[in-house]
JSON list of C-alpha atoms in Angstrom, two decimals:
[
{"chain": "A", "resi": 1, "resn": "MET", "atom": "CA", "xyz": [-11.37, -5.17, 56.89]},
{"chain": "A", "resi": 2, "resn": "LYS", "atom": "CA", "xyz": [-13.64, -2.76, 55.00]},
{"chain": "A", "resi": 3, "resn": "ASN", "atom": "CA", "xyz": [-10.63, -0.77, 53.80]},
{"chain": "A", "resi": 4, "resn": "SER", "atom": "CA", "xyz": [-8.98, -3.92, 52.47]},
{"chain": "A", "resi": 5, "resn": "ILE", "atom": "CA", "xyz": [-12.06, -4.91, 50.50]},
{"chain": "A", "resi": 6, "resn": "ILE", "atom": "CA", "xyz": [-12.44, -1.41, 49.05]},
{"chain": "A", "resi": 7, "resn": "LEU", "atom": "CA", "xyz": [-8.74, -1.33, 48.15]},
{"chain": "A", "resi": 8, "resn": "LEU", "atom": "CA", "xyz": [-9.01, -4.73, 46.43]},
{"chain": "A", "resi": 9, "resn": "LEU", "atom": "CA", "xyz": [-12.08, -3.56, 44.51]},
{"chain": "A", "resi": 10, "resn": "ILE", "atom": "CA", "xyz": [-10.27, -0.42, 43.34]},
{"chain": "A", "resi": 11, "resn": "ILE", "atom": "CA", "xyz": [-7.21, -2.41, 42.22]},
{"chain": "A", "resi": 12, "resn": "PHE", "atom": "CA", "xyz": [-9.44, -4.98, 40.49]},
{"chain": "A", "resi": 13, "resn": "THR", "atom": "CA", "xyz": [-11.34, -2.21, 38.69]},
{"chain": "A", "resi": 14, "resn": "ILE", "atom": "CA", "xyz": [-8.15, -0.49, 37.53]},
{"chain": "A", "resi": 15, "resn": "LEU", "atom": "CA", "xyz": [-6.60, -3.73, 36.28]},
{"chain": "A", "resi": 16, "resn": "THR", "atom": "CA", "xyz": [-9.79, -4.81, 34.50]},
{"chain": "A", "resi": 17, "resn": "GLY", "atom": "CA", "xyz": [-10.20, -1.39, 32.89]},
{"chain": "A", "resi": 18, "resn": "GLY", "atom": "CA", "xyz": [-6.58, -1.42, 31.75]},
{"chain": "A", "resi": 19, "resn": "TYR", "atom": "CA", "xyz": [-6.99, -4.85, 30.21]},
{"chain": "A", "resi": 20, "resn": "PHE", "atom": "CA", "xyz": [-10.12, -3.86, 28.28]},
{"chain": "A", "resi": 21, "resn": "PHE", "atom": "CA", "xyz": [-8.54, -0.59, 27.13]},
{"chain": "A", "resi": 22, "resn": "TYR", "atom": "CA", "xyz": [-5.45, -2.39, 25.82]},
{"chain": "A", "resi": 23, "resn": "SER", "atom": "CA", "xyz": [-7.55, -5.15, 24.26]},
{"chain": "A", "resi": 24, "resn": "SER", "atom": "CA", "xyz": [-9.73, -2.68, 22.36]},
{"chain": "A", "resi": 25, "resn": "LYS", "atom": "CA", "xyz": [-6.66, -0.77, 21.09]},
{"chain": "A", "resi": 26, "resn": "ALA", "atom": "CA", "xyz": [-5.05, -3.98, 19.79]},
{"chain": "A", "resi": 27, "resn": "LYS", "atom": "CA", "xyz": [-8.27, -5.05, 18.10]},
{"chain": "A", "resi": 28, "resn": "LYS", "atom": "CA", "xyz": [-8.70, -1.61, 16.48]},
{"chain": "A", "resi": 29, "resn": "THR", "atom": "CA", "xyz": [-5.20, -1.77, 15.01]},
{"chain": "A", "resi": 30, "resn": "GLU", "atom": "CA", "xyz": [-5.87, -5.30, 13.76]},
{"chain": "A", "resi": 31, "resn": "ASN", "atom": "CA", "xyz": [-9.17, -4.24, 12.19]},
{"chain": "A", "resi": 32, "resn": "GLU", "atom": "CA", "xyz": [-7.52, -1.29, 10.41]},
{"chain": "A", "resi": 33, "resn": "TYR", "atom": "CA", "xyz": [-4.92, -3.64, 8.95]},
{"chain": "A", "resi": 34, "resn": "TYR", "atom": "CA", "xyz": [-7.61, -5.91, 7.52]},
{"chain": "A", "resi": 35, "resn": "LYS", "atom": "CA", "xyz": [-10.12, -3.32, 6.40]},
{"chain": "A", "resi": 36, "resn": "PRO", "atom": "CA", "xyz": [-10.73, -3.35, 2.64]},
{"chain": "A", "resi": 37, "resn": "LEU", "atom": "CA", "xyz": [-8.69, -0.96, 0.53]},
{"chain": "A", "resi": 38, "resn": "TYR", "atom": "CA", "xyz": [-10.27, 0.79, -2.43]},
{"chain": "A", "resi": 39, "resn": "VAL", "atom": "CA", "xyz": [-7.98, 1.89, -5.25]},
{"chain": "A", "resi": 40, "resn": "LYS", "atom": "CA", "xyz": [-10.07, 5.03, -5.85]},
{"chain": "A", "resi": 41, "resn": "ASP", "atom": "CA", "xyz": [-9.22, 6.22, -2.31]},
{"chain": "A", "resi": 42, "resn": "LEU", "atom": "CA", "xyz": [-5.47, 6.06, -2.95]},
{"chain": "A", "resi": 43, "resn": "ASN", "atom": "CA", "xyz": [-2.97, 7.98, -5.02]},
{"chain": "A", "resi": 44, "resn": "PRO", "atom": "CA", "xyz": [0.28, 6.57, -6.47]},
{"chain": "A", "resi": 45, "resn": "LYS", "atom": "CA", "xyz": [2.34, 7.53, -3.43]},
{"chain": "A", "resi": 46, "resn": "SER", "atom": "CA", "xyz": [-0.06, 6.09, -0.85]},
{"chain": "A", "resi": 47, "resn": "PHE", "atom": "CA", "xyz": [-0.52, 2.97, -3.01]},
{"chain": "A", "resi": 48, "resn": "ILE", "atom": "CA", "xyz": [3.23, 2.29, -3.10]},
{"chain": "A", "resi": 49, "resn": "THR", "atom": "CA", "xyz": [3.64, 3.20, 0.59]},
{"chain": "A", "resi": 50, "resn": "ILE", "atom": "CA", "xyz": [1.08, 0.55, 1.56]},
{"chain": "A", "resi": 51, "resn": "LEU", "atom": "CA", "xyz": [2.83, -2.06, -0.60]},
{"chain": "A", "resi": 52, "resn": "LYS", "atom": "CA", "xyz": [6.19, -1.27, 1.02]},
{"chain": "A", "resi": 53, "resn": "LYS", "atom": "CA", "xyz": [4.79, -1.14, 4.55]},
{"chain": "A", "resi": 54, "resn": "ARG", "atom": "CA", "xyz": [3.07, -4.51, 4.33]},
{"chain": "A", "resi": 55, "resn": "TYR", "atom": "CA", "xyz": [5.96, -6.33, 2.64]},
{"chain": "A", "resi": 56, "resn": "ASP", "atom": "CA", "xyz": [6.88, -9.49, 4.57]},
{"chain": "A", "resi": 57, "resn": "LYS", "atom": "CA", "xyz": [3.94, -9.01, 6.94]},
{"chain": "A", "resi": 58, "resn": "THR", "atom": "CA", "xyz": [1.66, -11.36, 5.01]},
{"chain": "A", "resi": 59, "resn": "ALA", "atom": "CA", "xyz": [2.35, -14.91, 3.85]},
{"chain": "A", "resi": 60, "resn": "ILE", "atom": "CA", "xyz": [1.40, -14.16, 0.25]},
{"chain": "A", "resi": 61, "resn": "ASN", "atom": "CA", "xyz": [3.18, -10.80, -0.12]},
{"chain": "A", "resi": 62, "resn": "SER", "atom": "CA", "xyz": [0.13, -9.28, -1.78]},
{"chain": "A", "resi": 63, "resn": "VAL", "atom": "CA", "xyz": [-2.16, -6.47, -0.80]},
{"chain": "A", "resi": 64, "resn": "THR", "atom": "CA", "xyz": [-5.78, -7.09, -1.70]},
{"chain": "A", "resi": 65, "resn": "MET", "atom": "CA", "xyz": [-7.64, -4.10, -3.08]},
{"chain": "A", "resi": 66, "resn": "SER", "atom": "CA", "xyz": [-11.08, -3.54, -4.47]},
{"chain": "A", "resi": 67, "resn": "GLY", "atom": "CA", "xyz": [-12.32, -1.49, -7.40]},
{"chain": "A", "resi": 68, "resn": "ASP", "atom": "CA", "xyz": [-10.87, -0.27, -10.67]},
{"chain": "A", "resi": 69, "resn": "PHE", "atom": "CA", "xyz": [-8.32, 2.47, -11.13]},
{"chain": "A", "resi": 70, "resn": "PRO", "atom": "CA", "xyz": [-10.08, 5.71, -12.07]},
{"chain": "A", "resi": 71, "resn": "ASP", "atom": "CA", "xyz": [-9.33, 7.42, -15.38]},
{"chain": "A", "resi": 72, "resn": "ASN", "atom": "CA", "xyz": [-6.33, 9.77, -15.09]},
{"chain": "A", "resi": 73, "resn": "TRP", "atom": "CA", "xyz": [-5.43, 8.30, -11.71]},
{"chain": "A", "resi": 74, "resn": "VAL", "atom": "CA", "xyz": [-1.83, 9.51, -12.00]},
{"chain": "A", "resi": 75, "resn": "LYS", "atom": "CA", "xyz": [-1.81, 13.29, -11.76]},
{"chain": "A", "resi": 76, "resn": "PRO", "atom": "CA", "xyz": [0.92, 15.70, -12.94]},
{"chain": "A", "resi": 77, "resn": "LYS", "atom": "CA", "xyz": [1.93, 16.29, -9.30]},
{"chain": "A", "resi": 78, "resn": "ASP", "atom": "CA", "xyz": [2.69, 12.53, -8.94]},
{"chain": "A", "resi": 79, "resn": "VAL", "atom": "CA", "xyz": [5.20, 12.44, -11.80]},
{"chain": "A", "resi": 80, "resn": "GLU", "atom": "CA", "xyz": [8.17, 13.81, -9.81]},
{"chain": "A", "resi": 81, "resn": "TYR", "atom": "CA", "xyz": [7.70, 11.22, -7.06]},
{"chain": "A", "resi": 82, "resn": "LEU", "atom": "CA", "xyz": [7.34, 8.36, -9.55]},
{"chain": "A", "resi": 83, "resn": "ILE", "atom": "CA", "xyz": [10.43, 9.48, -11.49]},
{"chain": "A", "resi": 84, "resn": "SER", "atom": "CA", "xyz": [12.41, 9.55, -8.25]},
{"chain": "A", "resi": 85, "resn": "ILE", "atom": "CA", "xyz": [11.58, 5.92, -7.41]},
{"chain": "A", "resi": 86, "resn": "MET", "atom": "CA", "xyz": [11.44, 4.26, -10.84]},
{"chain": "A", "resi": 87, "resn": "HIS", "atom": "CA", "xyz": [15.00, 2.91, -10.48]},
{"chain": "A", "resi": 88, "resn": "SER", "atom": "CA", "xyz": [14.20, 1.30, -7.12]},
{"chain": "A", "resi": 89, "resn": "LYS", "atom": "CA", "xyz": [14.59, -2.45, -6.93]},
{"chain": "A", "resi": 90, "resn": "LYS", "atom": "CA", "xyz": [13.30, -2.43, -3.35]},
{"chain": "A", "resi": 91, "resn": "LYS", "atom": "CA", "xyz": [10.99, -5.38, -2.79]},
{"chain": "A", "resi": 92, "resn": "CYS", "atom": "CA", "xyz": [7.35, -4.75, -1.97]},
{"chain": "A", "resi": 93, "resn": "CYS", "atom": "CA", "xyz": [4.03, -6.57, -1.96]},
{"chain": "A", "resi": 94, "resn": "GLY", "atom": "CA", "xyz": [2.23, -7.17, -5.19]},
{"chain": "A", "resi": 95, "resn": "TYR", "atom": "CA", "xyz": [-1.25, -6.04, -6.08]},
{"chain": "A", "resi": 96, "resn": "MET", "atom": "CA", "xyz": [-4.12, -8.51, -5.80]},
{"chain": "A", "resi": 97, "resn": "ASN", "atom": "CA", "xyz": [-7.67, -7.73, -6.84]},
{"chain": "A", "resi": 98, "resn": "ILE", "atom": "CA", "xyz": [-10.29, -8.80, -4.33]},
{"chain": "A", "resi": 99, "resn": "LEU", "atom": "CA", "xyz": [-11.81, -11.09, -7.00]},
{"chain": "A", "resi": 100, "resn": "SER", "atom": "CA", "xyz": [-8.57, -13.02, -7.51]},
{"chain": "A", "resi": 101, "resn": "SER", "atom": "CA", "xyz": [-8.26, -16.58, -6.26]},
{"chain": "A", "resi": 102, "resn": "HIS", "atom": "CA", "xyz": [-4.57, -16.88, -7.17]},
{"chain": "A", "resi": 103, "resn": "LEU", "atom": "CA", "xyz": [-2.20, -16.81, -4.21]},
{"chain": "A", "resi": 104, "resn": "SER", "atom": "CA", "xyz": [1.42, -16.05, -4.90]},
{"chain": "A", "resi": 105, "resn": "THR", "atom": "CA", "xyz": [4.54, -15.57, -2.83]},
{"chain": "A", "resi": 106, "resn": "GLU", "atom": "CA", "xyz": [6.21, -13.63, -5.64]},
{"chain": "A", "resi": 107, "resn": "ASN", "atom": "CA", "xyz": [7.65, -10.18, -4.90]},
{"chain": "A", "resi": 108, "resn": "ALA", "atom": "CA", "xyz": [7.15, -6.95, -6.76]},
{"chain": "A", "resi": 109, "resn": "GLU", "atom": "CA", "xyz": [9.56, -4.02, -6.96]},
{"chain": "A", "resi": 110, "resn": "VAL", "atom": "CA", "xyz": [8.76, -0.42, -6.11]},
{"chain": "A", "resi": 111, "resn": "GLY", "atom": "CA", "xyz": [10.26, 0.75, -9.40]},
{"chain": "A", "resi": 112, "resn": "GLY", "atom": "CA", "xyz": [8.07, -1.67, -11.32]},
{"chain": "A", "resi": 113, "resn": "PHE", "atom": "CA", "xyz": [4.91, -0.01, -10.05]},
{"chain": "A", "resi": 114, "resn": "ALA", "atom": "CA", "xyz": [6.38, 3.46, -10.68]},
{"chain": "A", "resi": 115, "resn": "ILE", "atom": "CA", "xyz": [7.09, 2.46, -14.30]},
{"chain": "A", "resi": 116, "resn": "LEU", "atom": "CA", "xyz": [3.54, 1.12, -14.77]},
{"chain": "A", "resi": 117, "resn": "PHE", "atom": "CA", "xyz": [2.02, 4.30, -13.37]},
{"chain": "A", "resi": 118, "resn": "LEU", "atom": "CA", "xyz": [4.30, 6.58, -15.41]},
{"chain": "A", "resi": 119, "resn": "ASN", "atom": "CA", "xyz": [3.53, 4.67, -18.62]},
{"chain": "A", "resi": 120, "resn": "SER", "atom": "CA", "xyz": [-0.15, 5.11, -17.89]},
{"chain": "A", "resi": 121, "resn": "TYR", "atom": "CA", "xyz": [0.35, 8.84, -17.46]},
{"chain": "A", "resi": 122, "resn": "ILE", "atom": "CA", "xyz": [2.54, 9.23, -20.55]},
{"chain": "A", "resi": 123, "resn": "ASN", "atom": "CA", "xyz": [0.27, 7.19, -22.82]},
{"chain": "A", "resi": 124, "resn": "LYS", "atom": "CA", "xyz": [-2.93, 8.58, -21.25]},
{"chain": "A", "resi": 125, "resn": "THR", "atom": "CA", "xyz": [-4.26, 5.07, -20.64]},
{"chain": "A", "resi": 126, "resn": "LYS", "atom": "CA", "xyz": [-6.26, 3.66, -17.78]},
{"chain": "A", "resi": 127, "resn": "ILE", "atom": "CA", "xyz": [-4.30, 1.49, -15.36]},
{"chain": "A", "resi": 128, "resn": "ASN", "atom": "CA", "xyz": [-5.28, -2.16, -15.46]},
{"chain": "A", "resi": 129, "resn": "LEU", "atom": "CA", "xyz": [-3.25, -4.46, -13.24]},
{"chain": "A", "resi": 130, "resn": "GLY", "atom": "CA", "xyz": [-5.53, -7.41, -13.85]},
{"chain": "A", "resi": 131, "resn": "LEU", "atom": "CA", "xyz": [-6.24, -9.72, -10.95]},
{"chain": "A", "resi": 132, "resn": "ASN", "atom": "CA", "xyz": [-2.60, -9.86, -9.80]},
{"chain": "A", "resi": 133, "resn": "SER", "atom": "CA", "xyz": [0.46, -7.80, -10.56]},
{"chain": "A", "resi": 134, "resn": "TYR", "atom": "CA", "xyz": [4.08, -8.18, -9.44]},
{"chain": "A", "resi": 135, "resn": "PRO", "atom": "CA", "xyz": [6.01, -5.77, -11.69]},
{"chain": "A", "resi": 136, "resn": "LYS", "atom": "CA", "xyz": [9.78, -5.46, -11.77]},
{"chain": "A", "resi": 137, "resn": "THR", "atom": "CA", "xyz": [12.01, -2.61, -12.90]},
{"chain": "A", "resi": 138, "resn": "ASP", "atom": "CA", "xyz": [12.92, -2.65, -16.56]},
{"chain": "A", "resi": 139, "resn": "LYS", "atom": "CA", "xyz": [15.93, -0.77, -17.95]},
{"chain": "A", "resi": 140, "resn": "GLU", "atom": "CA", "xyz": [14.38, -0.23, -21.37]},
{"chain": "A", "resi": 141, "resn": "SER", "atom": "CA", "xyz": [11.23, 1.27, -19.90]},
{"chain": "A", "resi": 142, "resn": "ILE", "atom": "CA", "xyz": [13.33, 3.51, -17.65]},
{"chain": "A", "resi": 143, "resn": "LYS", "atom": "CA", "xyz": [15.28, 4.80, -20.68]},
{"chain": "A", "resi": 144, "resn": "THR", "atom": "CA", "xyz": [12.05, 5.54, -22.54]},
{"chain": "A", "resi": 145, "resn": "ILE", "atom": "CA", "xyz": [10.56, 7.37, -19.56]},
{"chain": "A", "resi": 146, "resn": "GLU", "atom": "CA", "xyz": [13.76, 9.37, -18.98]},
{"chain": "A", "resi": 147, "resn": "LYS", "atom": "CA", "xyz": [13.76, 10.40, -22.65]},
{"chain": "A", "resi": 148, "resn": "TRP", "atom": "CA", "xyz": [10.10, 11.48, -22.38]},
{"chain": "A", "resi": 149, "resn": "TYR", "atom": "CA", "xyz": [10.81, 13.35, -19.15]},
{"chain": "A", "resi": 150, "resn": "LYS", "atom": "CA", "xyz": [13.74, 15.27, -20.63]},
{"chain": "A", "resi": 151, "resn": "THR", "atom": "CA", "xyz": [11.66, 16.39, -23.61]},
{"chain": "A", "resi": 152, "resn": "THR", "atom": "CA", "xyz": [8.75, 17.53, -21.45]},
{"chain": "A", "resi": 153, "resn": "GLN", "atom": "CA", "xyz": [11.01, 19.52, -19.10]},
{"chain": "A", "resi": 154, "resn": "LYS", "atom": "CA", "xyz": [12.20, 21.82, -21.90]}
]
């Protein structure tokens, strides 16, 4: 009888511990998904990766971020990556500032963000996406950037 009670207590303890371990892991993942994102902590590649990763995982297809883009946010090392994806029409989430009250189900395109970031780099301007941004690829902008890129590679 004693052995049965001890065995039941051990099984109960293992099952309860397993449940709490799993529960805390699930909650941690959920909390990481909803933690605030700060633009200053990202670079162009990580910014676009987040927008692609969260596409179709939220009802509004937007990723809410806080803060302004720092001056010279796009670095020379980011140019190659942005050039390689500027033709992409792959759908992704749009950008939404934490202060925005506008909810949209519109989609952005990966190439649209690449074009915005490259134009900022080329023109040496600070990035300002406003409260919401859902850019698309634009053939004219791509031609202009390609022309700039060819002249700077010589």
